[in-house]
Coordinates of C-alpha atoms in Angstrom, one line a residue:
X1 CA -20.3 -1.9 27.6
X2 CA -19.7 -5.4 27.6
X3 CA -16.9 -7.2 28.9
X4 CA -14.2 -8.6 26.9
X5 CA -12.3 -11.2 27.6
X6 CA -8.5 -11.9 26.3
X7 CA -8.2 -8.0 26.5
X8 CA -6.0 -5.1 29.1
X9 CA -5.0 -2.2 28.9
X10 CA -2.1 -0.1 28.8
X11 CA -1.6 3.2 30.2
X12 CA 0.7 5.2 28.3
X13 CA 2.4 8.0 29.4
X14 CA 4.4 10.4 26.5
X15 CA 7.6 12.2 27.2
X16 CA 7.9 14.4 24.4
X17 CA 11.5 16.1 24.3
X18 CA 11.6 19.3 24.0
X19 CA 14.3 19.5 20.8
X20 CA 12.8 18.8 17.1
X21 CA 10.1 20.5 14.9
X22 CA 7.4 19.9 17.2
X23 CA 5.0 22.5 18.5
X24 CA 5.6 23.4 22.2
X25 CA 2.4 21.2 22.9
X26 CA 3.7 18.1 21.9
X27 CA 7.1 18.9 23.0
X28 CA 6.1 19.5 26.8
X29 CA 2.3 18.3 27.6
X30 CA 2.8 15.2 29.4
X31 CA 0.0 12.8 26.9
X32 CA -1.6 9.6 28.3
X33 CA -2.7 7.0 25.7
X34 CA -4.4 3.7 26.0
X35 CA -3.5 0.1 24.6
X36 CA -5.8 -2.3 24.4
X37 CA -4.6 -6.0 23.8
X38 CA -7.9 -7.9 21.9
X39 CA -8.2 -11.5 21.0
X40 CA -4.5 -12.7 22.3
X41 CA -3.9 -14.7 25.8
X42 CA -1.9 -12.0 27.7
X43 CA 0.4 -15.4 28.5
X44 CA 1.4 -15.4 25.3
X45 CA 2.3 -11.5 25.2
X46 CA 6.3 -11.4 26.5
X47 CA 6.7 -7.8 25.4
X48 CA 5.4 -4.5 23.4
X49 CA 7.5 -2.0 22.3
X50 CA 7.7 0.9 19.9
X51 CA 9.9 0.1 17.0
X52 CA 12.4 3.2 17.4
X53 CA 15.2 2.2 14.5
X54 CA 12.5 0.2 12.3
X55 CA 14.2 -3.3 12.4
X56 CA 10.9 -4.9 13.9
X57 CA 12.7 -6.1 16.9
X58 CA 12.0 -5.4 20.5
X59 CA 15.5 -5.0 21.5
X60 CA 15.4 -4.0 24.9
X61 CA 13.2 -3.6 28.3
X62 CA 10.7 -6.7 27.7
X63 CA 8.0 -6.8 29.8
X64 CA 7.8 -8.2 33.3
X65 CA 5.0 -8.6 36.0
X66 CA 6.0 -5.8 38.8
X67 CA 8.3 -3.1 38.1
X68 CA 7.9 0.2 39.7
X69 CA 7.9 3.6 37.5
X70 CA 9.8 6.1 39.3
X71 CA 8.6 9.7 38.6
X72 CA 11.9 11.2 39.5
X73 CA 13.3 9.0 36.7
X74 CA 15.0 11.2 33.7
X75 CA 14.0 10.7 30.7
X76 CA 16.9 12.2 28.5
X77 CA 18.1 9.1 27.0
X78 CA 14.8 7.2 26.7
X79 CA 13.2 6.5 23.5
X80 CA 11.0 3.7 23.9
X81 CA 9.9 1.6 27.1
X82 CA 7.1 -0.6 28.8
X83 CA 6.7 -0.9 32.5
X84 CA 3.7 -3.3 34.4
X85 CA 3.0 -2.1 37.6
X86 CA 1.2 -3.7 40.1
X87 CA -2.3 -2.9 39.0
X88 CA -2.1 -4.6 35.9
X89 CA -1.5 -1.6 33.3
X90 CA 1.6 -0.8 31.5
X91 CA 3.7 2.6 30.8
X92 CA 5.0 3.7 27.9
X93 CA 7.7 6.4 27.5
X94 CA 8.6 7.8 24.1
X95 CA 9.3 10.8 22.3
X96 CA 7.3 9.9 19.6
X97 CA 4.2 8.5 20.1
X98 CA 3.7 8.0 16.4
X99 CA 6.6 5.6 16.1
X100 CA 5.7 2.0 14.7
X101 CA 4.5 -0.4 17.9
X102 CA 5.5 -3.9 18.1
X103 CA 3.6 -6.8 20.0
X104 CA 5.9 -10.0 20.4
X105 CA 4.4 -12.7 21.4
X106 CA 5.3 -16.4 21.8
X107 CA 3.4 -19.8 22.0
X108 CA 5.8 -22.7 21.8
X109 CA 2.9 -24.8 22.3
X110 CA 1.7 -23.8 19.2
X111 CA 4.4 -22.5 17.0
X112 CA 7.1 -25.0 16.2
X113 CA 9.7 -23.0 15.2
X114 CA 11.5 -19.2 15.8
X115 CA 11.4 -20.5 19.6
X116 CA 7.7 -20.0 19.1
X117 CA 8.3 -16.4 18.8
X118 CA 6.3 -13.8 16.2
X119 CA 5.7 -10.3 16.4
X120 CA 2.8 -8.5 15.0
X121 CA 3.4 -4.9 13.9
X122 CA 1.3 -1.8 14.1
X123 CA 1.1 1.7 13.2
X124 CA 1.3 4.2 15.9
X125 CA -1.0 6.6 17.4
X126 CA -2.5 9.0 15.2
X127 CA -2.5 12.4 17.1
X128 CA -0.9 14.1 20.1
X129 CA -4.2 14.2 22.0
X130 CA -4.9 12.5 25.5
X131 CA -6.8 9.1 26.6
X132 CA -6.2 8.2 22.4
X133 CA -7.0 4.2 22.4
X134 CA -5.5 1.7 20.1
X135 CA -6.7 -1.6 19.9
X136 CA -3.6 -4.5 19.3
X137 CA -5.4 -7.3 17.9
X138 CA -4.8 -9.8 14.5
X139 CA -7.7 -7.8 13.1
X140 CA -6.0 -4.0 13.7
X141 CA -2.6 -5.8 12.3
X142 CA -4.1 -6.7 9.5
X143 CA -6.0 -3.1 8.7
X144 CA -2.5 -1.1 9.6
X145 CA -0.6 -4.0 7.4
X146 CA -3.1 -2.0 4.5
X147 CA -4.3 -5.6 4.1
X148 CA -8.2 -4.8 5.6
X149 CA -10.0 -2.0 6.5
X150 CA -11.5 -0.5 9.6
X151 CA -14.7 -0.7 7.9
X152 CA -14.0 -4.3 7.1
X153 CA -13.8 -5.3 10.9
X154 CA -16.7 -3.1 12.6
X155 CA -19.0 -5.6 12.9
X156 CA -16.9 -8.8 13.0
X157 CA -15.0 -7.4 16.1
X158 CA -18.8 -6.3 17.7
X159 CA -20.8 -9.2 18.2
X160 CA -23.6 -9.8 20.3
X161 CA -22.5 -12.6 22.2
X162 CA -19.3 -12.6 24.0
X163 CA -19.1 -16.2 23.8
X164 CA -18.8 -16.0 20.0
X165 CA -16.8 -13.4 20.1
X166 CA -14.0 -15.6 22.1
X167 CA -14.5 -18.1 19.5
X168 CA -14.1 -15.8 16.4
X169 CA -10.9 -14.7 18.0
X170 CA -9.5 -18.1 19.1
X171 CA -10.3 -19.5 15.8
X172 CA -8.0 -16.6 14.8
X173 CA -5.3 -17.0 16.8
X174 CA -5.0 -20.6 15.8
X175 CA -5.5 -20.1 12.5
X176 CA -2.7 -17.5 12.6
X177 CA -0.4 -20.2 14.4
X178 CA -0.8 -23.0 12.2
X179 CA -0.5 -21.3 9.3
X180 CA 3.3 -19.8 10.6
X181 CA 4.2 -23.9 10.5
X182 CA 3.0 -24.6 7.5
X183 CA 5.0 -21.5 5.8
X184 CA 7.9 -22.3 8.1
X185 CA 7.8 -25.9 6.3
X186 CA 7.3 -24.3 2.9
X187 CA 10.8 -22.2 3.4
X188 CA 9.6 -18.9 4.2
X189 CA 11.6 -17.0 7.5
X190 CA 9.5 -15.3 10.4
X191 CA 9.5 -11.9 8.5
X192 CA 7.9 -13.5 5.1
X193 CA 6.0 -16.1 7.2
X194 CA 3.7 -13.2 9.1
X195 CA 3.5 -10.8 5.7
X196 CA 2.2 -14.1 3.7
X197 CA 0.1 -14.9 6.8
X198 CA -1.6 -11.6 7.2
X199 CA -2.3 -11.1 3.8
X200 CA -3.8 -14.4 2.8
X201 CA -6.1 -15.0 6.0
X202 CA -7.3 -11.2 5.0
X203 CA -8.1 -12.1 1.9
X204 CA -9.9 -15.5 2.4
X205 CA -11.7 -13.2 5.4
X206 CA -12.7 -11.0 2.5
X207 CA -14.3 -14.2 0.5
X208 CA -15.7 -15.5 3.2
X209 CA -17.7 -11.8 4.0
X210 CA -16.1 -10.4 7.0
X211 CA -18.3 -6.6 6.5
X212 CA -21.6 -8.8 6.5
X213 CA -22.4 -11.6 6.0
X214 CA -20.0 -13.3 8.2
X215 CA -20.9 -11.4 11.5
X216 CA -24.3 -12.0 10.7
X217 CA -23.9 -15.4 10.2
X218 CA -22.6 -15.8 13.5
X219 CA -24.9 -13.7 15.6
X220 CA -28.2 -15.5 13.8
X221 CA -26.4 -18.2 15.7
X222 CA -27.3 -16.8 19.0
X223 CA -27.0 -18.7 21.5
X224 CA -26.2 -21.8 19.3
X225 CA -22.6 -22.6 19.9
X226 CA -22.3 -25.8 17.4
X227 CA -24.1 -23.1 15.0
X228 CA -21.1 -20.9 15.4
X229 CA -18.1 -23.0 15.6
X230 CA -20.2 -25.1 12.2
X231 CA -19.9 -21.5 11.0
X232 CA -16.3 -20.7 12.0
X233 CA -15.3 -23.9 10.7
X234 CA -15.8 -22.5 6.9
X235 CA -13.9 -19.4 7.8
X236 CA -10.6 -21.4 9.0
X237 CA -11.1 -23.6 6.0
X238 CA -11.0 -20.2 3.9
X239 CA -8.2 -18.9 6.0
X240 CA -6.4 -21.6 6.4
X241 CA -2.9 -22.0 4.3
X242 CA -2.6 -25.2 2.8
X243 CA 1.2 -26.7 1.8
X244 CA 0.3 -26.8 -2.0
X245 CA -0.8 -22.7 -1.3
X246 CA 2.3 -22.0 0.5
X247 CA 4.5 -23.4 -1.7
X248 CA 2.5 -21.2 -4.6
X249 CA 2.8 -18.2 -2.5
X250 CA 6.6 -18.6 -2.0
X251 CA 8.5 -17.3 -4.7
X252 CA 6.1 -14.1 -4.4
X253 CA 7.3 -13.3 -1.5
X254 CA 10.4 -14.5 -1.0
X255 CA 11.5 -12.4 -4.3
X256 CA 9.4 -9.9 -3.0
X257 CA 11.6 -9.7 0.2
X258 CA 15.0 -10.1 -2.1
X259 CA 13.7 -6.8 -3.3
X260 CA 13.2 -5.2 0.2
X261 CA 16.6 -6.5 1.3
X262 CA 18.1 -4.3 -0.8
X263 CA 15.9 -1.7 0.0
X264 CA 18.6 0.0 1.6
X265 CA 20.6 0.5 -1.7
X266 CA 17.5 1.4 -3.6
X267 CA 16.3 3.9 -1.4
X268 CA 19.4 5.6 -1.4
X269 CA 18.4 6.1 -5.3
X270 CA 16.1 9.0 -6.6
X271 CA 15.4 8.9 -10.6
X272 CA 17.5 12.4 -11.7
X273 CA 16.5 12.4 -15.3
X274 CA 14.4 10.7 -17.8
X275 CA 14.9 11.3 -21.3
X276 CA 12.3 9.5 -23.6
X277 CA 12.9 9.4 -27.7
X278 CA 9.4 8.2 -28.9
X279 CA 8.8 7.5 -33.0
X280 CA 5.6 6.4 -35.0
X281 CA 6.0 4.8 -38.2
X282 CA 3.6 4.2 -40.9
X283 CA 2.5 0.6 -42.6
X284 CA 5.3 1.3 -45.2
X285 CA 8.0 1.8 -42.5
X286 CA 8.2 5.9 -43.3
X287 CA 8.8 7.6 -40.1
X288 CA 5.8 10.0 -39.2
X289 CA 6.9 12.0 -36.4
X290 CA 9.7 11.5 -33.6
X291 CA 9.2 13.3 -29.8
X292 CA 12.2 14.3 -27.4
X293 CA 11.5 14.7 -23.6
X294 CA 13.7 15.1 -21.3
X295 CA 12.8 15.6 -17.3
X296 CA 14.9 16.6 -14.2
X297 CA 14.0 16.2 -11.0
X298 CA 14.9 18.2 -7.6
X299 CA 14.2 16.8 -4.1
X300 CA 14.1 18.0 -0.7
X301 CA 15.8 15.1 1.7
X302 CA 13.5 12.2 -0.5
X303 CA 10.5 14.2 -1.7
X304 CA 10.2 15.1 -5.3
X305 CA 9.5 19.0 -4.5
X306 CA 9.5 20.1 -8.3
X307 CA 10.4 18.7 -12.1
X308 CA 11.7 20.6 -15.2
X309 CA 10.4 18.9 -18.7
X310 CA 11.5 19.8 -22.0
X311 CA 9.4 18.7 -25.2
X312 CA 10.4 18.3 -28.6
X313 CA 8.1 16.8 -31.5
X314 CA 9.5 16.8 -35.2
X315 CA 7.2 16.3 -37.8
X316 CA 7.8 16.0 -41.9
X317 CA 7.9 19.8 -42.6
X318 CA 7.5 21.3 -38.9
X319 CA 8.9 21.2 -35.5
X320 CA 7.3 21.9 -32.2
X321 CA 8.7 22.5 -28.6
X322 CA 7.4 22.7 -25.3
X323 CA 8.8 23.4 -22.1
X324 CA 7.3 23.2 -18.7
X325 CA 7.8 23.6 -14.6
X326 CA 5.8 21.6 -12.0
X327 CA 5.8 21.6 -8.5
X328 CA 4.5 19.4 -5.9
X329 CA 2.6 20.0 -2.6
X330 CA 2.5 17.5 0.5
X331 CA 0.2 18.0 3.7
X332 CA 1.3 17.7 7.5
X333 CA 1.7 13.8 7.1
X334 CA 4.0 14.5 3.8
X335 CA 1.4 12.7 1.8
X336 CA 1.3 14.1 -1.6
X337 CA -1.6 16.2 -2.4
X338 CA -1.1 18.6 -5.5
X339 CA 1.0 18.9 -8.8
X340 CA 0.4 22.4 -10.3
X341 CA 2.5 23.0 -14.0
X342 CA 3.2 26.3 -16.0
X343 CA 3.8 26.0 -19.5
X344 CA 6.0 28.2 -21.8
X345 CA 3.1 29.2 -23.4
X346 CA 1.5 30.8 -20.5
X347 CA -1.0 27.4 -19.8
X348 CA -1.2 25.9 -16.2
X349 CA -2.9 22.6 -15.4
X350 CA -3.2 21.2 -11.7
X351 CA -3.3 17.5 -10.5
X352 CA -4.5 16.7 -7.0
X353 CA -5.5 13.9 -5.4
X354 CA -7.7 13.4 -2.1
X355 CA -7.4 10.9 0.4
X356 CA -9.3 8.8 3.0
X357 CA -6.9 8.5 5.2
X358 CA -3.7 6.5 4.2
X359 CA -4.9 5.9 0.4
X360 CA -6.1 7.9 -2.7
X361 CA -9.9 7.6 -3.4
X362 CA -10.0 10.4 -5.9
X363 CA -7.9 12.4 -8.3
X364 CA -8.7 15.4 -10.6
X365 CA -7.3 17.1 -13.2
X366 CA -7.5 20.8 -14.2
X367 CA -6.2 22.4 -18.0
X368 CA -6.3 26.7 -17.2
X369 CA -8.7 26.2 -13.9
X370 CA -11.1 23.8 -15.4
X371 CA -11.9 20.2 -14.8
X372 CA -10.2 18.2 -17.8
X373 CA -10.6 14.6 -16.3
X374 CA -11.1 12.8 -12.7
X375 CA -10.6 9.3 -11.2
X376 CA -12.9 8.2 -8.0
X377 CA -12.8 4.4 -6.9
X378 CA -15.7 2.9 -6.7
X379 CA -14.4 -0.2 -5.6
X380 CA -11.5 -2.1 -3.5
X381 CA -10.0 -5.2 -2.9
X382 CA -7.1 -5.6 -0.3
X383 CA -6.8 -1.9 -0.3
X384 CA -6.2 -1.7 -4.3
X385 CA -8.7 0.1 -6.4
X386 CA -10.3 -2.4 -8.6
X387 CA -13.1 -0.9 -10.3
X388 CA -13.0 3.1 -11.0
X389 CA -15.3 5.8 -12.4
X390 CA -13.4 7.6 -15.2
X391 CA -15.0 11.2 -16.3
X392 CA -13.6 13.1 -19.0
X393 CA -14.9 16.8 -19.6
X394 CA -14.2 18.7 -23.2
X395 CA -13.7 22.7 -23.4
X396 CA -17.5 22.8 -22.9
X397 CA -17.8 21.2 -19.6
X398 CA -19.8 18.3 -21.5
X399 CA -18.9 15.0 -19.4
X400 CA -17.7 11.6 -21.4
X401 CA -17.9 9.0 -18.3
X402 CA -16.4 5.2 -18.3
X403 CA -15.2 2.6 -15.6
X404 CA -12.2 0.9 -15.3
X405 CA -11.8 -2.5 -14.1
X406 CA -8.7 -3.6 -13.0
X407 CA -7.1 -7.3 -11.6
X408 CA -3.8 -7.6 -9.9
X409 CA -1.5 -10.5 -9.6
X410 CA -0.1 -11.7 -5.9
X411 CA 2.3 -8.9 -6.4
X412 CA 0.1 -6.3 -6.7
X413 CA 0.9 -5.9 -10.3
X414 CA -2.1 -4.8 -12.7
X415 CA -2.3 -7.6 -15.0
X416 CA -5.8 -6.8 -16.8
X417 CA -7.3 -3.8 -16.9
X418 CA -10.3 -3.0 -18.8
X419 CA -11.6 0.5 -19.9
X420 CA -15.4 0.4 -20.6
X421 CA -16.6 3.6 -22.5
X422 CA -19.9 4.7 -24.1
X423 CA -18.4 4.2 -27.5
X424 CA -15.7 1.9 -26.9
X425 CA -14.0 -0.7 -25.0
X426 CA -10.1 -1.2 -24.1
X427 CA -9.1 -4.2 -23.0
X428 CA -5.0 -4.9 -21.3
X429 CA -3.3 -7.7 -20.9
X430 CA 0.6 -7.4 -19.3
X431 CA 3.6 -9.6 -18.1
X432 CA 6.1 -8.1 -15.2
X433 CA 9.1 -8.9 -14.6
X434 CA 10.5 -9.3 -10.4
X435 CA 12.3 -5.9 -10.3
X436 CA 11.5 -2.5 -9.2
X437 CA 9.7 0.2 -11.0
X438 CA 11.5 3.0 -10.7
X439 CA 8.5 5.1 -9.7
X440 CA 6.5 3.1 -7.6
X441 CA 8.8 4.0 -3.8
X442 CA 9.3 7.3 -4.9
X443 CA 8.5 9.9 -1.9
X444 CA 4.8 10.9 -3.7
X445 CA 3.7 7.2 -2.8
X446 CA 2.5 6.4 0.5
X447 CA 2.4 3.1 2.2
X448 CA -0.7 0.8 1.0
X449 CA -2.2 3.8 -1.3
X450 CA -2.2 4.0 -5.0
X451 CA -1.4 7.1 -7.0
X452 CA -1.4 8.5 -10.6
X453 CA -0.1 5.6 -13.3
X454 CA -0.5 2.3 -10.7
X455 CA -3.5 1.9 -12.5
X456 CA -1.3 1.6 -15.7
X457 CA 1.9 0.7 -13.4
X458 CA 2.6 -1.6 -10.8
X459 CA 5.3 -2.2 -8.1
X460 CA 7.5 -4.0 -10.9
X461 CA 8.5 -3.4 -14.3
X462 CA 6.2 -4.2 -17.2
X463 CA 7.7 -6.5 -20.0
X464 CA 4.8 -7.2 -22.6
X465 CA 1.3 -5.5 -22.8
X466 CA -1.4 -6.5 -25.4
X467 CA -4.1 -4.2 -26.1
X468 CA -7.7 -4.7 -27.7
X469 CA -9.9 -2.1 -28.9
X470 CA -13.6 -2.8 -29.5
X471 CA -15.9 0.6 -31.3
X472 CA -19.4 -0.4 -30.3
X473 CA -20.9 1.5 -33.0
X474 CA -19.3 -1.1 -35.5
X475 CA -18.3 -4.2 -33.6
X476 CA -16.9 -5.4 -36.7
X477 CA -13.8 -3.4 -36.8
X478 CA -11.5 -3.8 -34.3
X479 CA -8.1 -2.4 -33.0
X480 CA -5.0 -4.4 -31.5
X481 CA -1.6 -3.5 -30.9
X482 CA 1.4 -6.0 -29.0
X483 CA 4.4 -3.7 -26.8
X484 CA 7.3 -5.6 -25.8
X485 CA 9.6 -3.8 -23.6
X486 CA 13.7 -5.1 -23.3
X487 CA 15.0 -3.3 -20.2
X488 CA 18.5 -3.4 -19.2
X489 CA 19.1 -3.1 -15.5
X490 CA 22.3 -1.6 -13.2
X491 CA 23.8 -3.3 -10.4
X492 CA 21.0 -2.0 -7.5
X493 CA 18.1 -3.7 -10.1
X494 CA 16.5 -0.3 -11.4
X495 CA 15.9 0.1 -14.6
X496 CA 18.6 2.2 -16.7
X497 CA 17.4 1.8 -20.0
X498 CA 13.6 0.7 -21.2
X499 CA 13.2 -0.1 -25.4
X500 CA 10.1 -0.4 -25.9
X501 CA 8.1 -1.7 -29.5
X502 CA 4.8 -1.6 -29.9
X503 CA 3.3 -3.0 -33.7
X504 CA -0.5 -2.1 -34.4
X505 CA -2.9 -4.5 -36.2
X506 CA -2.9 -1.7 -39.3
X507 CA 0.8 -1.6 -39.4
X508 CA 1.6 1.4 -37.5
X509 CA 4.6 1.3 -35.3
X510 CA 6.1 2.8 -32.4
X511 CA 9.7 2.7 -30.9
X512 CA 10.1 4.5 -27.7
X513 CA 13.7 4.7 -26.1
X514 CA 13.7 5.8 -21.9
X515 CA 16.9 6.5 -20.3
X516 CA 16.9 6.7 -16.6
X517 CA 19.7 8.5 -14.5
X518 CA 19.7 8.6 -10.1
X519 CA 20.9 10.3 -7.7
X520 CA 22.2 9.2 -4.6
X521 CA 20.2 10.2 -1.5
X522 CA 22.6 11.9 0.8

């Protein structure tokens, strides 16, 4: 193995208490895990903590040189701690070694402002199991941000010459540094400043080839020193955050943190009811047929456990109604893995969705136990799905297969999607707005994954969609339709009411009324 400079390690040794939901393993096996500090000066390191209340602050116990761990030492009131002994590794005593793990660091060489203080954040250890490592670098920041992948960094984080290695990494670290200045100038705060850093360098990393062909780039260098820093000189240029960028990037996020600073209003609120009046009108303006749905929701704590819909459809000289019970189904992690539905009419369908790791990579549904339609990315981008095989199965099991291409704004919003069919092509424009979709932090989302509608929905509300149909069997005729959508607001910024109008290039109309009602979470 070879030697890595820039890097130590950290011994950690888990208290679990003996109170909670835990098994009796993880509440009395005393667990060691590892820490591993890659690519940072350990000068520069002034403490590491795990994040206990989730304010991203290191509040306590910062790090020192020599401080001896005591084994008679009672743990009762302890939830999070770091202690360097003598020999140059650190102790860690938690309850929960999955907590969120901070790494504050400071350069006021460097960093010209916050005291030259910024923190890097992490996700914490996956299991309960002994001699678990975890590697504290930009690059492992930037995968447990949801901004890169592990597969992304394998080979940049493996090269073949230590020397370029250190080089990859400095380049990194400065990179990282300057650009903090630059969106300190531009008005961002430290919080903003790191997300908008993170995510930018990731994706000009992603441009630049970080899978391929940037560590092999580097290693053809060999030896070749001005080969690699010539090389590394177009990755900072790609990674690099100019004033014009930052000042592009701002309202982005600074809106995007106005919505997280009332986060703690909004996620108090859990959509209760939904009722949706939805009418179709002919060229003439005769009304064709009107549907009623109305949905309640029950939760356990913040999870959407199961939903009670009632249908309605009236049509000239006939009337039809449908009711219908789902329930959902979470694993260990609380990730959401099934929807299963009974009809009044004796039917069942079943949604699930399967996962590598964090995020959704496939979904499937089922009408009576058999396959009616699946989703499977083929392709990502920043950990968002951006082109998708669609496969649609009739009563027969015959398969009808297309691929959706989707593009996303810098607030993860949808804006163009295009459906691409055997026999047709569907074609979306949309406009959002800055405010939360009432959906998209509901408990059935995880952090950095996308489920069910994101393809159609995105983390705000949509305010105009134009849609273009193209029949490849007759290119001549084609289909368009323009939906506006006026949505009124209440005084936490979720939607209460959504008009929506949608006018068709043959005439046809459709008015659709959404009424939203919330709970407060308790």
């Amino acid at each position: 193995m070879k030697k890595l400079i820039w890097l130590f390690s950290i011994i950690s040794f888990l208290f679990i208490g003996c109170g909670g939901n835990g098994s009796n393993k993880e509440a009395k096996e005393l667990l060691q895990k590892i820490l591993q500090v890659v690519g940072i000066p350990y000068d520069i390191v002034i403490n590491i903590c795990q994040d206990d209340n989730n304010n991203g602050i290191c509040e306590s116990f910062e790090l020192q040189t020599k401080i001896t761990l005591s084994k008679g030492d009672s743990f009762e009131d302890i939830f999070e701690k770091i202690k360097l002994t003598e020999d140059g590794k650190y102790f860690l005593e938690t309850r929960d070694p999955k907590k969120p793990i901070l790494l504050e660091l400071q350069d006021r060489e460097n960093v010209f402002y916050n005291d030259g203080k910024f923190t890097l954040t992490y996700k914490g250890f996956k299991t309960y199991e002994d001699n678990e490592t975890k590697e504290l670098s930009i690059l492992t920041s930037m995968v447990d941000n949801g901004f890169l992948r592990e597969i992304d960094i394998d080979k940049i984080r493996d090269l073949n010459n230590q020397d370029t290695q250190n080089r990859f990494y400095s380049m990194l670290l400065s990179t990282l540094e300057k650009n903090i200045n630059t969106l300190f100038e531009a008005g961002f705060d430290i919080k903003n400043a790191l997300l908008a850093d993170l995510k930018e360098m990731s994706i000009g990393l992603i441009q630049d080839g970080i899978r391929d062909s940037l560590p092999q780039d580097l290693n053809n260098c060999g030896n070749n020193m001005e080969c690699v820093d010539s090389r590394l000189k177009i990755t900072e240029s790609k990674i690099t955050i100019t004033k014009d960028k930052a000042n592009a990037i701002k309202d982005s996020y600074i809106l995007g943190d106005e919505d997280n600073s009332n986060s703690s209003n909004e996620n108090k609120l859990l959509v209760s009811k939904i009722s949706e009046e939805y009418k179709t009108y002919n060229s003439n303006g005769d009304l064709i047929d009107s549907t009623l749905s109305i949905i309640t929701y029950k939760y356990n704590g913040d999870k959407l456990i199961n939903y009670h819909q009632y249908s309605s459809t009236s049509y000239t000289s006939a009337k039809d109604e449908y009711t219908e019970d789902c329930s959902l189904t979470y694993d260990s992690d609380g990730k959401f893995i099934e929807e299963s539905c009974r009809g009044d009419d004796g039917s069942v369908s079943k949604y699930e969705v399967i996962y590598d790791g964090d995020r959704v990579v496939e979904k499937r549904s089922y009408e009576d136990n058999k396959i009616s339609n699946s989703w499977r990315v083929l392709e990502w981008s920043n950990n968002k799905p951006i082109k998708v095989e669609l496969i649609n199965y009739d009563e027969n099991g015959n398969s009808y297969t297309g691929t959706e291409f989707i593009e996303y704004d810098s607030k993860d919003n949808p804006i163009r999607v295009i459906w691409d069919y055997e026999y047709e092509t569907v074609k979306v424009k949309r406009e959002f707005d800055n405010n939360k979709n009432p959906f998209y932090w509901l408990s059935i989302f995880q952090d950095n994954s996308y489920y069910a509608w994101t393809e159609f929905w995105g983390k705000n509300n949509v305010i105009k969609e134009i849609s273009d149909v193209t029949y490849k069997d007759n290119e001549d005729y084609k289909y368009s339709s323009t939906k506006i959508y006026n949505i009124n607001y209440n005084g936490s910024n979720m939607p209460i009411r959504v008009e929506s109008k949608e006018v068709g290039s043959e005439g046809y109309k459709t008015i659709t009324t959404t009424k939203y009602e919330y709970i407060e979470l308790k």
